[in-house]
XYZ file of C-alpha atoms in Angstrom:
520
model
C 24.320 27.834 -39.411
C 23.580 28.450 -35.867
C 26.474 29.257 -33.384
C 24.329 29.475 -30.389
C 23.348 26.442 -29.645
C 25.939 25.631 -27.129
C 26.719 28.962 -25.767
C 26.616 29.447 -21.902
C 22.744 31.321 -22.550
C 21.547 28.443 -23.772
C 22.697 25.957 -21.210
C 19.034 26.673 -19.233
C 17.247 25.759 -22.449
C 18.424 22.479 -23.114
C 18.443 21.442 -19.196
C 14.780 22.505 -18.935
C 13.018 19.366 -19.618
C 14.802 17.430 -17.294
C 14.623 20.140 -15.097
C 11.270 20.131 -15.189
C 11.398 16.162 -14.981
C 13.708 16.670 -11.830
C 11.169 18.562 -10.032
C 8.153 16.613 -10.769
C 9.809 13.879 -8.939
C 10.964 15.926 -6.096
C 7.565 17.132 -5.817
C 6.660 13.000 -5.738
C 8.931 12.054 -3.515
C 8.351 15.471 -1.335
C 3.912 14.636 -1.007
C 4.881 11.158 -0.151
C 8.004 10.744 1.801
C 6.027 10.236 5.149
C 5.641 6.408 4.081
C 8.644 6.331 1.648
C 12.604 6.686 1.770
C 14.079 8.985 -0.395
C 16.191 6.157 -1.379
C 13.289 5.138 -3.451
C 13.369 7.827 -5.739
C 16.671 6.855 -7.433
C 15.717 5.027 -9.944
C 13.065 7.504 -10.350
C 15.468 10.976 -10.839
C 17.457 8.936 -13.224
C 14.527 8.011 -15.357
C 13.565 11.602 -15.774
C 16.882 12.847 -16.307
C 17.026 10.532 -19.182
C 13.753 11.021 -20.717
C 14.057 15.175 -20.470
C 17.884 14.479 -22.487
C 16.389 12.387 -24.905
C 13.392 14.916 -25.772
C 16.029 17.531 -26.402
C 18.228 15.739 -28.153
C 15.264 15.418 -30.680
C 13.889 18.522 -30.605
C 17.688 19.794 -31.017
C 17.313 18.470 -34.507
C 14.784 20.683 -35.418
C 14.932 24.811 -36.803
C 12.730 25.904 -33.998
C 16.486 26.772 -31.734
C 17.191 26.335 -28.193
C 14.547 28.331 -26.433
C 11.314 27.311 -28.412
C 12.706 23.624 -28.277
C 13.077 23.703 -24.856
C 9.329 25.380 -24.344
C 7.698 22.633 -26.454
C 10.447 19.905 -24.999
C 9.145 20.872 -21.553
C 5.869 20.453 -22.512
C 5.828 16.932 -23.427
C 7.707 16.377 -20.359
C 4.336 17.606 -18.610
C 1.969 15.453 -20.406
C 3.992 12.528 -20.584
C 3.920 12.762 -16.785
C 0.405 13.506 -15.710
C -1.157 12.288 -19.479
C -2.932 9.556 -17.003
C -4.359 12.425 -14.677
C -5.382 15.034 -17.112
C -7.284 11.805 -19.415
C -9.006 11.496 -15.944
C -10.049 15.316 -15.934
C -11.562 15.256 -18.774
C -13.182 11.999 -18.488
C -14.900 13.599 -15.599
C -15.758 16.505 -17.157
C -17.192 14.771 -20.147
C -19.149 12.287 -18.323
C -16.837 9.384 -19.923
C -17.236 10.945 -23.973
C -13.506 11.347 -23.774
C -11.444 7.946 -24.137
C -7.667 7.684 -23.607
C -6.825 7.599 -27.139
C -9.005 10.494 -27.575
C -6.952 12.120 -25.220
C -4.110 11.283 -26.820
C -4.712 12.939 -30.341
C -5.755 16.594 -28.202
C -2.221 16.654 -27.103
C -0.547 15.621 -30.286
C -2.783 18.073 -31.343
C -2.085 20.742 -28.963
C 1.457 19.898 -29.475
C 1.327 20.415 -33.397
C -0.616 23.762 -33.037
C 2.013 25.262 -30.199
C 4.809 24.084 -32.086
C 3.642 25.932 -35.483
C 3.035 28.664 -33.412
C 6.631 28.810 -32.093
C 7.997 28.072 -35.284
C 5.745 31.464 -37.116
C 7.145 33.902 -33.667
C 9.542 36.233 -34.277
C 10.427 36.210 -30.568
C 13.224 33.603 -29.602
C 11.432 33.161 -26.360
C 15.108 33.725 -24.503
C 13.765 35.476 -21.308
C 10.705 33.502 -20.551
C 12.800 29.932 -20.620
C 15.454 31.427 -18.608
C 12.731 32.744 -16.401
C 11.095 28.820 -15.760
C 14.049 26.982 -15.550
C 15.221 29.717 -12.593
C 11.721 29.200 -10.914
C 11.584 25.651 -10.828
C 15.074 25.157 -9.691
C 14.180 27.312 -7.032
C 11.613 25.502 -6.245
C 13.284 22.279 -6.632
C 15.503 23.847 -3.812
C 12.413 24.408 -1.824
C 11.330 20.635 -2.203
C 15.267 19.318 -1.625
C 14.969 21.017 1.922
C 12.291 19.890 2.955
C 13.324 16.288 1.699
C 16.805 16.532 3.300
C 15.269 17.851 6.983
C 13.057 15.104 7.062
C 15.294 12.363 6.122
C 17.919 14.297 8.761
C 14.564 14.200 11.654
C 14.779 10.594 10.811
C 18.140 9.758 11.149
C 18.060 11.244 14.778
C 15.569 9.029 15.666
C 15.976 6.156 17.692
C 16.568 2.904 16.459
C 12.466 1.585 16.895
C 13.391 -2.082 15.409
C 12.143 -5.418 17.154
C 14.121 -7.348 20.274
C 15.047 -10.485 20.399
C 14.699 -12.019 23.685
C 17.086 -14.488 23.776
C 14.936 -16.633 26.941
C 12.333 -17.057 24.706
C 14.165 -18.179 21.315
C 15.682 -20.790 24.149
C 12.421 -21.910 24.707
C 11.035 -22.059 21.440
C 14.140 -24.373 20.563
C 12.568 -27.222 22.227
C 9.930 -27.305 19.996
C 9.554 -31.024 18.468
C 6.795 -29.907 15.260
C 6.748 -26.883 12.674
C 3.592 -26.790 10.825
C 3.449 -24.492 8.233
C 2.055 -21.286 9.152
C -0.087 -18.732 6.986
C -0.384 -15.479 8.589
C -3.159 -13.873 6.085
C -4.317 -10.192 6.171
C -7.439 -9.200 4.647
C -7.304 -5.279 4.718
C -9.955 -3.177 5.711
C -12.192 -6.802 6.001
C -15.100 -5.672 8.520
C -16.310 -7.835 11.216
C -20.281 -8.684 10.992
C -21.646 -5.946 13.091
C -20.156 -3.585 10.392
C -21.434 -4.810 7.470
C -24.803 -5.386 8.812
C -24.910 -1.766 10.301
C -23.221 0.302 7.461
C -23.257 -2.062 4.547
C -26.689 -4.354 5.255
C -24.845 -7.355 4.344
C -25.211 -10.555 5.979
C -21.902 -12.523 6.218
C -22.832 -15.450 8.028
C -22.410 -17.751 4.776
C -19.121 -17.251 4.904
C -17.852 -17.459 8.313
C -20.039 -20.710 8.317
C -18.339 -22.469 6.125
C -14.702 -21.538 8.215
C -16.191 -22.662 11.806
C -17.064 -26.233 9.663
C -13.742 -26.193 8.805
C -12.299 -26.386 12.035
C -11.523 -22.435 12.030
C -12.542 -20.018 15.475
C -14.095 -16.959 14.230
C -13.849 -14.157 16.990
C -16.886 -12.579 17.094
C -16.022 -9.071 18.914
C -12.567 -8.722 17.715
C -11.252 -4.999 16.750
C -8.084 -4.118 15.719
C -5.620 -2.941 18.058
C -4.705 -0.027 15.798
C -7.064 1.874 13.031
C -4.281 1.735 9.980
C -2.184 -1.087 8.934
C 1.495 0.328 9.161
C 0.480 0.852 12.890
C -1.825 -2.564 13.388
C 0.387 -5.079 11.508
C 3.570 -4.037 12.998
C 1.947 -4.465 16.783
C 0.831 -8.419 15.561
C 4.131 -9.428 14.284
C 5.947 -7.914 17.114
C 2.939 -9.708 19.744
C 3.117 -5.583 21.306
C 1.421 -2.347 21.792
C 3.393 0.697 20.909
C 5.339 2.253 23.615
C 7.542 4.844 22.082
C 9.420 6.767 23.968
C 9.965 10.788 23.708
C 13.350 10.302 21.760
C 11.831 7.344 19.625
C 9.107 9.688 18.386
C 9.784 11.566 15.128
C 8.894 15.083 15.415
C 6.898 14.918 12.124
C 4.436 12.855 13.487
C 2.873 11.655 10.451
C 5.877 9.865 9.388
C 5.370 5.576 9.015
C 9.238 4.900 8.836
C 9.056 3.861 12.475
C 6.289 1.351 12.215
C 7.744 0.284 8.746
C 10.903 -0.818 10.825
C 9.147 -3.010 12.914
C 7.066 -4.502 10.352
C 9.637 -5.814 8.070
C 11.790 -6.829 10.703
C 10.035 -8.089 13.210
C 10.081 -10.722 15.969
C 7.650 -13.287 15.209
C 9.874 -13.910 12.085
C 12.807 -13.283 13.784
C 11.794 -15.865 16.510
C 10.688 -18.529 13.953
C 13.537 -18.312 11.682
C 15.556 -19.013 14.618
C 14.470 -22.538 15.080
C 14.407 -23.259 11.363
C 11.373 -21.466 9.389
C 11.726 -20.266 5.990
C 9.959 -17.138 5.959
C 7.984 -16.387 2.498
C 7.057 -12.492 2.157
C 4.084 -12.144 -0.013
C 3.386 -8.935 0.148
C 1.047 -5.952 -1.636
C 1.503 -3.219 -4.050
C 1.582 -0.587 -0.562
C 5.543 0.019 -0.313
C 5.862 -0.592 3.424
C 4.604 -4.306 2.468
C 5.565 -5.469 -0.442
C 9.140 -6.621 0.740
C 10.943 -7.813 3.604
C 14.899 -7.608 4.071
C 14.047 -10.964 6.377
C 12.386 -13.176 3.567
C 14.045 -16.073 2.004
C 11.214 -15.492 -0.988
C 10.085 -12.022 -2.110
C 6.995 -12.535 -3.676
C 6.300 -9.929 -6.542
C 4.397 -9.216 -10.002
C 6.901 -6.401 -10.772
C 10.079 -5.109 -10.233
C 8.548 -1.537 -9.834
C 8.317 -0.436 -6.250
C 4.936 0.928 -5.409
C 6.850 5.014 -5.094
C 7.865 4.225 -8.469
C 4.591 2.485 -9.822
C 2.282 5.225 -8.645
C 4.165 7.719 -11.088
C 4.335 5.983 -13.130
C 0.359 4.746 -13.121
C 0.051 9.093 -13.367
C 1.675 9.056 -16.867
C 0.629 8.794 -20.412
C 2.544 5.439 -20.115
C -0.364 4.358 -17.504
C -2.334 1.662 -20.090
C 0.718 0.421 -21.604
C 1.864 -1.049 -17.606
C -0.821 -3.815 -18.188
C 1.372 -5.143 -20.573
C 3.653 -6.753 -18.407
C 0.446 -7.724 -15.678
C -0.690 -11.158 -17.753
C -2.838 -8.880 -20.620
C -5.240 -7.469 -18.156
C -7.592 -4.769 -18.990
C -4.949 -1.751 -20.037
C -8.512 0.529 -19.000
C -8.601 -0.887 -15.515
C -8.363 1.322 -12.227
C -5.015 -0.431 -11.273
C -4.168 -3.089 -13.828
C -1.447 -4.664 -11.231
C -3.746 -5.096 -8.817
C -5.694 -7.146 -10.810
C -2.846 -9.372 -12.164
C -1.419 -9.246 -8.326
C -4.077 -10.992 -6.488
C -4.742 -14.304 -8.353
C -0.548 -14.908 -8.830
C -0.352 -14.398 -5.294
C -2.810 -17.003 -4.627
C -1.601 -19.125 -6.959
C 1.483 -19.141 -5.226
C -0.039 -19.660 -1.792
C -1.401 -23.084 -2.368
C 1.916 -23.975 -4.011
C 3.436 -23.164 -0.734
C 0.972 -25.680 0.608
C 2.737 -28.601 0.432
C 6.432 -27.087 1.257
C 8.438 -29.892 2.593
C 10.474 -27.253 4.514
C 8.630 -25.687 7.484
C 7.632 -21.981 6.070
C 6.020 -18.946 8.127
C 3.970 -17.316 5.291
C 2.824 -13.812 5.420
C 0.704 -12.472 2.633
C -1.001 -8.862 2.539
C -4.239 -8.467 0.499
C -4.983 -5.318 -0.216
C -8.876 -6.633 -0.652
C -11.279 -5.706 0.264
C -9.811 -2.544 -0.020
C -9.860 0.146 -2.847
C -8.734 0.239 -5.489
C -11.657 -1.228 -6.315
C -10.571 -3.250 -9.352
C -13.016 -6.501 -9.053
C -16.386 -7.509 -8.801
C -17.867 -10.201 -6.588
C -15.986 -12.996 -9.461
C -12.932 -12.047 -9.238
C -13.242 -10.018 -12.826
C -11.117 -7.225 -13.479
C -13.461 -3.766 -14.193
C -13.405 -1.549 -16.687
C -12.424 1.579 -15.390
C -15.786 3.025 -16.783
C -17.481 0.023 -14.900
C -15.334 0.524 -11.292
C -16.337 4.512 -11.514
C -19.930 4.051 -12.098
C -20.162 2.028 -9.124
C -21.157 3.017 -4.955
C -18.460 2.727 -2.821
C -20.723 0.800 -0.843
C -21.197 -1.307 -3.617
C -17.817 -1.546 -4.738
C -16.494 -2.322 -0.988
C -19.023 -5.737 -0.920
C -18.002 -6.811 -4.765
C -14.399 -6.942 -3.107
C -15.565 -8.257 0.443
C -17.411 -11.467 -1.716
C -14.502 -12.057 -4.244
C -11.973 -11.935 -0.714
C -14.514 -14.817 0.026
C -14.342 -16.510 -3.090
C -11.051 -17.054 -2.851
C -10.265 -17.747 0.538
C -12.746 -20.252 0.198
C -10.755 -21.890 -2.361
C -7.792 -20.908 -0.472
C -8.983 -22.548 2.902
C -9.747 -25.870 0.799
C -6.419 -26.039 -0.771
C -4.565 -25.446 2.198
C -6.439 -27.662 4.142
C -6.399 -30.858 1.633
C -2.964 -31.286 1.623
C -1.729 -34.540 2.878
C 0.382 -34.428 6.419
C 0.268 -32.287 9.257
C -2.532 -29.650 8.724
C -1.406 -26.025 8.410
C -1.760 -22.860 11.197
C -3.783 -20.272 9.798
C -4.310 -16.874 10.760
C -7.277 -14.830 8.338
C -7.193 -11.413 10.100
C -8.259 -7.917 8.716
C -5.238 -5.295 10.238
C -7.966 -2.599 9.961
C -11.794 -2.126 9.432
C -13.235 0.322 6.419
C -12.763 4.109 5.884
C -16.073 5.984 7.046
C -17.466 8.246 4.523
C -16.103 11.652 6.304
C -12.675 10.302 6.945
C -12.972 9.383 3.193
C -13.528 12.867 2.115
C -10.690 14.519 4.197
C -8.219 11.920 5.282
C -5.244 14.371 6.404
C -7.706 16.720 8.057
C -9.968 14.274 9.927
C -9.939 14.470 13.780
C -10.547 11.100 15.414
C -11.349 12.260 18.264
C -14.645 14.121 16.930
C -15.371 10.801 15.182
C -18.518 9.294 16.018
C -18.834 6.103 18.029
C -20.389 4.428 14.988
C -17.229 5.530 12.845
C -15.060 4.562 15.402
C -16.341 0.923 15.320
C -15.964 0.950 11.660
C -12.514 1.853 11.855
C -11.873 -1.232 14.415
C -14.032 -4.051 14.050
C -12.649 -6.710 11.858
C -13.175 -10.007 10.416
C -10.580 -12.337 12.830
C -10.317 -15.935 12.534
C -8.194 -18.808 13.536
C -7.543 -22.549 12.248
C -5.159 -23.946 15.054
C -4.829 -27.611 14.042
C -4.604 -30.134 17.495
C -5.272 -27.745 19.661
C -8.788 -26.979 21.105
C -11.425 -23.894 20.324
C -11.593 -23.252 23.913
C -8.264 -21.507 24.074
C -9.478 -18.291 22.093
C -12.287 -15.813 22.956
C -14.553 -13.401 21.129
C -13.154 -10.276 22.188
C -9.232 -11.826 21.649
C -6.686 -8.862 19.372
C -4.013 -9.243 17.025
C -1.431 -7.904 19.618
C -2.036 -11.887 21.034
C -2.699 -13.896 17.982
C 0.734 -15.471 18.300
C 1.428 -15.455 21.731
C -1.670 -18.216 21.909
C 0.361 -19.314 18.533
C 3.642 -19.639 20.488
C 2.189 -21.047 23.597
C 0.331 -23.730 21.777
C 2.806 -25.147 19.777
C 6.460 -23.929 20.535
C 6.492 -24.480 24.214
C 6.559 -20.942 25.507
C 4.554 -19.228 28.372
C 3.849 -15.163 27.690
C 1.025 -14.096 29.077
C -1.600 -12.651 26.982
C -2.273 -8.907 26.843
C -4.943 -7.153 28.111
C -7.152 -6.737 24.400
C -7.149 -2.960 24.142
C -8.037 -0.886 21.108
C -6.674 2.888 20.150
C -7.177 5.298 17.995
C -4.810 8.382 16.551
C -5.920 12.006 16.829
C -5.440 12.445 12.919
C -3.039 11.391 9.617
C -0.675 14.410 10.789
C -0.248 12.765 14.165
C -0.033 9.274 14.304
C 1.778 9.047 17.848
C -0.144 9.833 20.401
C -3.144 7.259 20.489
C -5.769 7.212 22.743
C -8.075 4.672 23.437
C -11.004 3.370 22.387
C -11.829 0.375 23.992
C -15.339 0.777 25.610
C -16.501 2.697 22.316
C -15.425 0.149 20.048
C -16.990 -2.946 22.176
């Protein structure tokens, strides 16, 4: 009978798999935390705390003792966690001829061979398992600092939230009618000079049938910002940027600041001060996909997107389609493709709310990942990965018409006062360069043409009673709702000048400069 097995030596041995579980979060939570809260990881830690404990506890059962346990208990730790990735690697490698499941029996495999070779050694395998666990708790420490310094650069950052001008709520107060408003972004949706220049599409079929439906579609509109975090917060807050010094995080890729004044922001703030409902229906992209302002939530999981995207890494990747409505278990993003149609679904049920409801909904569509084609049918992943980008962007662009199409009917049939709609893209398409080194691209080296890419988007409004000649070609999100609040809430701000900027690159994200003449 063994005597060692809970001796002080062998304390490292059985901790190692959740050590090793530990750090592969930290090293999640450390790549990403410029767009997430380490608050997120939580649930996270615990989960691979837990899963490392139970692997031991089995592998405690066995003859093979602490140390060659906790080698082939780490190890399934590993492949459990990036099973999704490495399936991908070889997938790659083997032009497809390697299937999940096939991946699947090389590590049970691989597992069955290491572990017979363990159980054949002589050596106990003491030093080299004391050796890992002190090397990735060092570099767990690494990670931890670098966590806790940026959450600490945060904290001693100005408040950035919205005002609320108390004037204007006064105003808005006086306001006799509340139509329902939908406030719909389309991301990365590219205006018409785009897709006939980069994509040699022709999307006049479309924006036809919204100008016979009553809608304006600005011809020359750009987005006022290149990236959503940056763009959406500007619209819902009716404002450019204007940081100051002590506002300004020093690491100036972080999105925390924008994320403030996107989920609480003062178009919401103003609306659900004279007696909106405000219904959140956001994306799988964290920053979006709730509001602490919303009276509804919407949501196909209670995953948050930190949490999702680990998990979508693992060997428990397929088995996630199970709770997205029996979708293809083999798709790119199997949430994605149960997301979209239950959030549309749920969009022409808010149709005919008898309470007046503001309505914000986030489609991540046309943009990757690029999950459907031009139907609205979820892909294969073989079928999404044998496809152009260009080809995959306009199967997206002409299902986002499909169903706002169906979307714009619905909304628009409902008996009563006719809805406010708002179908805006917060950002135009990724150019192929930017595409191939996002962190490293310089904007301002970017080409005019890419620039324009970046900025031109698809902007239209339906403004029931009220007449076309109130909007312009050239108008910007920054003023979709200031003409909103003017026209039907009894205000008077003056609209801003429609400028568009740029950022010099992913690591900076402060200090824009514009590009106004490029992009028109």
């Amino acid at each position: 009978m063994r005597t060692d097995k809970l001796a002080p030596a062998c304390i490292l041995a059985y901790l190692l798999p959740s050590i090793v579980g530990i750090y592969a979060a930290l090293n999640f939570l450390e790549t990403n935390i410029a767009v997430v809260r380490s608050s997120d990881a939580i649930l996270l830690f615990t989960a691979m705390v837990g899963f490392g404990a139970a692997i031991t506890l089995v592998f405690r059962a066995t003859s093979l003792g602490p140390y060659k346990s906790a080698l082939i208990s780490s190890l399934i730790v590993i492949l459990t966690v990036y099973g999704f990735i490495i399936f991908r690697v070889l997938s790659n490698l083997s032009d497809g001829l390697v299937t999940f499941w096939a991946t699947i029996v090389i590590f049970v495999v691989l597992l069955a061979l290491i572990s017979r070779g363990l159980a054949r050694a002589k050596a106990t395998f003491k030093l080299p398992v004391q050796f890992v666990a002190v090397l990735i708790i060092v570099s767990s420490g690494f990670a931890t600092t670098n966590i806790i310094i940026y959450e600490a650069d945060r904290s001693s950052t100005a408040n950035t939230n919205s005002s609320f001008n108390a004037d204007l709520a006064a105003q808005m107060k006086l306001a006799n009618k509340k139509p329902n408003i939908f406030y719909i972004i389309l991301d990365r949706y590219a205006d018409q000079r785009t897709l006939t220049a980069d994509y040699n599409f022709d999307n006049s079929e479309f924006t036809a049938f919204m100008q016979k439906n009553g809608f304006f579609v600005a011809t020359e509109s750009a987005s006022n910002y290149p990236f959503t975090a940056q763009s959406v917060s500007s619209s819902l807050n009716m404002d450019y940027h204007n940081f100051t010094a002590e506002q300004i995080p020093s690491h100036k890729n972080d999105l925390v600041p924008f994320i403030r004044l996107l989920q609480e922001n003062s178009v919401t703030r103003y609306l659900q001060n004279i007696g909106y409902k405000y219904a959140h229906m956001g994306s799988w992209w964290g920053p979006s996909e709730a509001s602490p302002m919303a009276d509804e939530n919407f949501r196909t999981t209670s995953l948050g997107q930190f949490n999702r995207k680990f998990l979508l890494r693992s060997i428990f990747a397929p088995l996630y389609s199970l709770s997205n409505n029996g979708v293809s278990s083999s798709s790119i993003d199997p949430d994605q493709c149960s997301r979209v149609p239950q959030k549309l679904k749920r969009l022409k049920e808010l149709a005919v709310s008898k309470d007046p409801t503001f309505t914000f909904a986030h489609f991540l569509v046309p943009h990757d990942p690029f999950v459907f084609d031009k139907n609205g049918r979820c892909l294969e992943f073989e079928e999404s990965v044998s496809r152009s980008l260009e080809e995959s962007y306009l199967a997206q662009l002409q299902y986002a018409n499909k169903f706002l199409t169906s979307l714009i009917e619905a909304l628009l049939s409902q008996p009563g006062p006719k809805p406010i709609i708002i179908i805006q893209a917060d950002e135009g398409p990724y150019p192929t360069r930017y595409r191939k080194d996002q962190y490293g691209f310089q904007w301002a080296s970017a080409t005019d043409q890419e620039i324009r890419q970046k900025s031109r988007i698809l902007n239209a409004y339906y403004f029931p009673q009220v007449g076309t000649e109130i909007f312009y070609n050239q108008i910007t999100p920054v003023n979709s709702f200031r003409l909103l609040f003017n026209s039907y809430f009894g205000t008077s701000l003056a609209l801003l000048p429609d400028r568009n900027y740029a950022i010099p690159s992913d690591s900076n994200r402060y200090d824009f400069f514009d590009v106004t003449d490029i992009v028109r």
